[in-house]
């Protein structure tokens, strides 16, 4: 399967939407695919990735219970969210934490836990 870079950029928005609205295993799969897209697209489209994917990350972190599940979603989203957090951090570095600082404290705290950053 040959996919052009442009194609994957076009997948960014629908994947972001699905990662927020799907449930269960599908949500996990989408979130993990999104992490792969971040790694591929960020070097070329940093602004678009930040604009779209951060909204998904805040959604996931904001709605996750302490056990790592999302209310009504079924399944554990923790691993996928950790993967997405780490992919974004690998690309954005400190800037990710700067963005997180404007989020509610529990979201920032969850992100730091995923990134295992001592504060």
mmCIF file of C-alpha atoms in Angstrom:
data_model
loop_
_atom_site.group_PDB
_atom_site.id
_atom_site.type_symbol
_atom_site.label_atom_id
_atom_site.label_comp_id
_atom_site.label_asym_id
_atom_site.label_seq_id
_atom_site.Cartn_x
_atom_site.Cartn_y
_atom_site.Cartn_z
ATOM 1 C CA UNK A 1 0.000 0.000 0.000
ATOM 2 C CA UNK A 2 1.517 3.263 -1.076
ATOM 3 C CA UNK A 3 0.253 6.331 0.668
ATOM 4 C CA UNK A 4 1.311 9.834 -0.162
ATOM 5 C CA UNK A 5 2.257 12.157 2.659
ATOM 6 C CA UNK A 6 -0.616 14.386 1.694
ATOM 7 C CA UNK A 7 -3.079 11.536 2.190
ATOM 8 C CA UNK A 8 -2.024 11.087 5.781
ATOM 9 C CA UNK A 9 -2.411 14.770 6.432
ATOM 10 C CA UNK A 10 -5.969 14.478 5.148
ATOM 11 C CA UNK A 11 -6.567 11.676 7.648
ATOM 12 C CA UNK A 12 -5.637 13.876 10.582
ATOM 13 C CA UNK A 13 -9.005 15.576 11.034
ATOM 14 C CA UNK A 14 -11.225 12.470 10.633
ATOM 15 C CA UNK A 15 -8.934 10.470 12.942
ATOM 16 C CA UNK A 16 -9.105 13.234 15.554
ATOM 17 C CA UNK A 17 -12.882 13.296 15.321
ATOM 18 C CA UNK A 18 -13.140 9.508 15.599
ATOM 19 C CA UNK A 19 -10.712 9.353 18.506
ATOM 20 C CA UNK A 20 -13.018 11.672 20.404
ATOM 21 C CA UNK A 21 -16.346 10.080 19.496
ATOM 22 C CA UNK A 22 -15.776 6.353 19.043
ATOM 23 C CA UNK A 23 -15.972 3.949 21.963
ATOM 24 C CA UNK A 24 -14.112 0.945 23.278
ATOM 25 C CA UNK A 25 -11.503 -0.800 21.173
ATOM 26 C CA UNK A 26 -12.151 1.461 18.169
ATOM 27 C CA UNK A 27 -11.274 4.503 20.265
ATOM 28 C CA UNK A 28 -8.029 2.858 21.381
ATOM 29 C CA UNK A 29 -7.115 1.942 17.802
ATOM 30 C CA UNK A 30 -7.823 5.454 16.538
ATOM 31 C CA UNK A 31 -5.811 7.024 19.329
ATOM 32 C CA UNK A 32 -2.856 4.770 18.545
ATOM 33 C CA UNK A 33 -3.105 5.581 14.831
ATOM 34 C CA UNK A 34 -3.167 9.244 15.763
ATOM 35 C CA UNK A 35 0.090 8.788 17.687
ATOM 36 C CA UNK A 36 1.673 7.371 14.518
ATOM 37 C CA UNK A 37 0.335 10.288 12.475
ATOM 38 C CA UNK A 38 1.813 12.780 14.958
ATOM 39 C CA UNK A 39 5.262 11.287 14.506
ATOM 40 C CA UNK A 40 4.959 11.432 10.747
ATOM 41 C CA UNK A 41 3.175 14.756 10.262
ATOM 42 C CA UNK A 42 4.513 16.998 13.007
ATOM 43 C CA UNK A 43 7.822 17.820 11.314
ATOM 44 C CA UNK A 44 5.904 19.153 8.299
ATOM 45 C CA UNK A 45 2.652 20.426 9.784
ATOM 46 C CA UNK A 46 3.356 21.311 13.409
ATOM 47 C CA UNK A 47 0.602 23.895 13.698
ATOM 48 C CA UNK A 48 -2.104 21.613 12.274
ATOM 49 C CA UNK A 49 -1.030 18.740 14.512
ATOM 50 C CA UNK A 50 -1.064 20.934 17.609
ATOM 51 C CA UNK A 51 -4.396 22.453 16.713
ATOM 52 C CA UNK A 52 -6.149 19.145 16.083
ATOM 53 C CA UNK A 53 -4.382 16.524 18.152
ATOM 54 C CA UNK A 54 -4.010 18.503 21.371
ATOM 55 C CA UNK A 55 -7.799 18.826 21.510
ATOM 56 C CA UNK A 56 -8.013 15.037 21.394
ATOM 57 C CA UNK A 57 -5.329 14.638 24.045
ATOM 58 C CA UNK A 58 -7.063 17.056 26.415
ATOM 59 C CA UNK A 59 -10.347 15.235 25.780
ATOM 60 C CA UNK A 60 -8.799 11.855 26.600
ATOM 61 C CA UNK A 61 -6.914 13.092 29.649
ATOM 62 C CA UNK A 62 -9.889 15.090 30.867
ATOM 63 C CA UNK A 63 -12.387 12.249 30.690
ATOM 64 C CA UNK A 64 -10.270 9.324 31.790
ATOM 65 C CA UNK A 65 -10.960 7.804 35.179
ATOM 66 C CA UNK A 66 -8.108 6.929 37.517
ATOM 67 C CA UNK A 67 -8.336 3.313 36.343
ATOM 68 C CA UNK A 68 -7.664 4.449 32.793
ATOM 69 C CA UNK A 69 -11.106 3.853 31.364
ATOM 70 C CA UNK A 70 -13.364 6.468 29.850
ATOM 71 C CA UNK A 71 -16.929 6.735 31.149
ATOM 72 C CA UNK A 72 -19.240 4.683 28.966
ATOM 73 C CA UNK A 73 -16.451 3.793 26.579
ATOM 74 C CA UNK A 74 -15.579 0.310 27.755
ATOM 75 C CA UNK A 75 -11.995 -0.801 27.489
ATOM 76 C CA UNK A 76 -8.868 0.802 28.791
ATOM 77 C CA UNK A 77 -7.631 3.819 26.915
ATOM 78 C CA UNK A 78 -4.587 4.358 29.120
ATOM 79 C CA UNK A 79 -2.028 2.666 26.890
ATOM 80 C CA UNK A 80 -3.205 4.460 23.772
ATOM 81 C CA UNK A 81 -3.311 7.815 25.572
ATOM 82 C CA UNK A 82 0.196 7.237 26.907
ATOM 83 C CA UNK A 83 1.370 6.475 23.386
ATOM 84 C CA UNK A 84 -0.225 9.666 22.075
ATOM 85 C CA UNK A 85 1.194 11.746 24.936
ATOM 86 C CA UNK A 86 4.681 10.408 24.319
ATOM 87 C CA UNK A 87 4.460 10.880 20.553
ATOM 88 C CA UNK A 88 3.443 14.512 21.046
ATOM 89 C CA UNK A 89 6.141 15.084 23.634
ATOM 90 C CA UNK A 90 8.776 13.534 21.370
ATOM 91 C CA UNK A 91 7.836 16.059 18.677
ATOM 92 C CA UNK A 92 6.928 19.097 20.747
ATOM 93 C CA UNK A 93 9.127 18.744 23.792
ATOM 94 C CA UNK A 94 8.674 21.419 26.440
ATOM 95 C CA UNK A 95 6.094 23.195 24.298
ATOM 96 C CA UNK A 96 3.596 20.402 25.058
ATOM 97 C CA UNK A 97 3.857 21.184 28.760
ATOM 98 C CA UNK A 98 3.417 24.874 28.047
ATOM 99 C CA UNK A 99 0.143 24.066 26.273
ATOM 100 C CA UNK A 100 -0.868 21.769 29.143
ATOM 101 C CA UNK A 101 -0.367 24.595 31.629
ATOM 102 C CA UNK A 102 -3.480 26.304 30.254
ATOM 103 C CA UNK A 103 -5.588 23.177 30.833
ATOM 104 C CA UNK A 104 -7.401 22.282 34.077
ATOM 105 C CA UNK A 105 -4.942 20.976 36.726
ATOM 106 C CA UNK A 106 -6.119 17.345 36.543
ATOM 107 C CA UNK A 107 -5.368 17.244 32.804
ATOM 108 C CA UNK A 108 -1.890 18.666 33.283
ATOM 109 C CA UNK A 109 -1.277 16.205 36.125
ATOM 110 C CA UNK A 110 -2.421 13.216 34.026
ATOM 111 C CA UNK A 111 -0.153 14.268 31.184
ATOM 112 C CA UNK A 112 2.814 14.589 33.521
ATOM 113 C CA UNK A 113 2.085 11.121 34.893
ATOM 114 C CA UNK A 114 2.036 9.659 31.390
ATOM 115 C CA UNK A 115 5.304 11.358 30.566
ATOM 116 C CA UNK A 116 6.646 10.414 34.000
ATOM 117 C CA UNK A 117 7.840 13.926 34.569
ATOM 118 C CA UNK A 118 8.732 14.806 38.109
ATOM 119 C CA UNK A 119 7.298 18.217 38.901
#
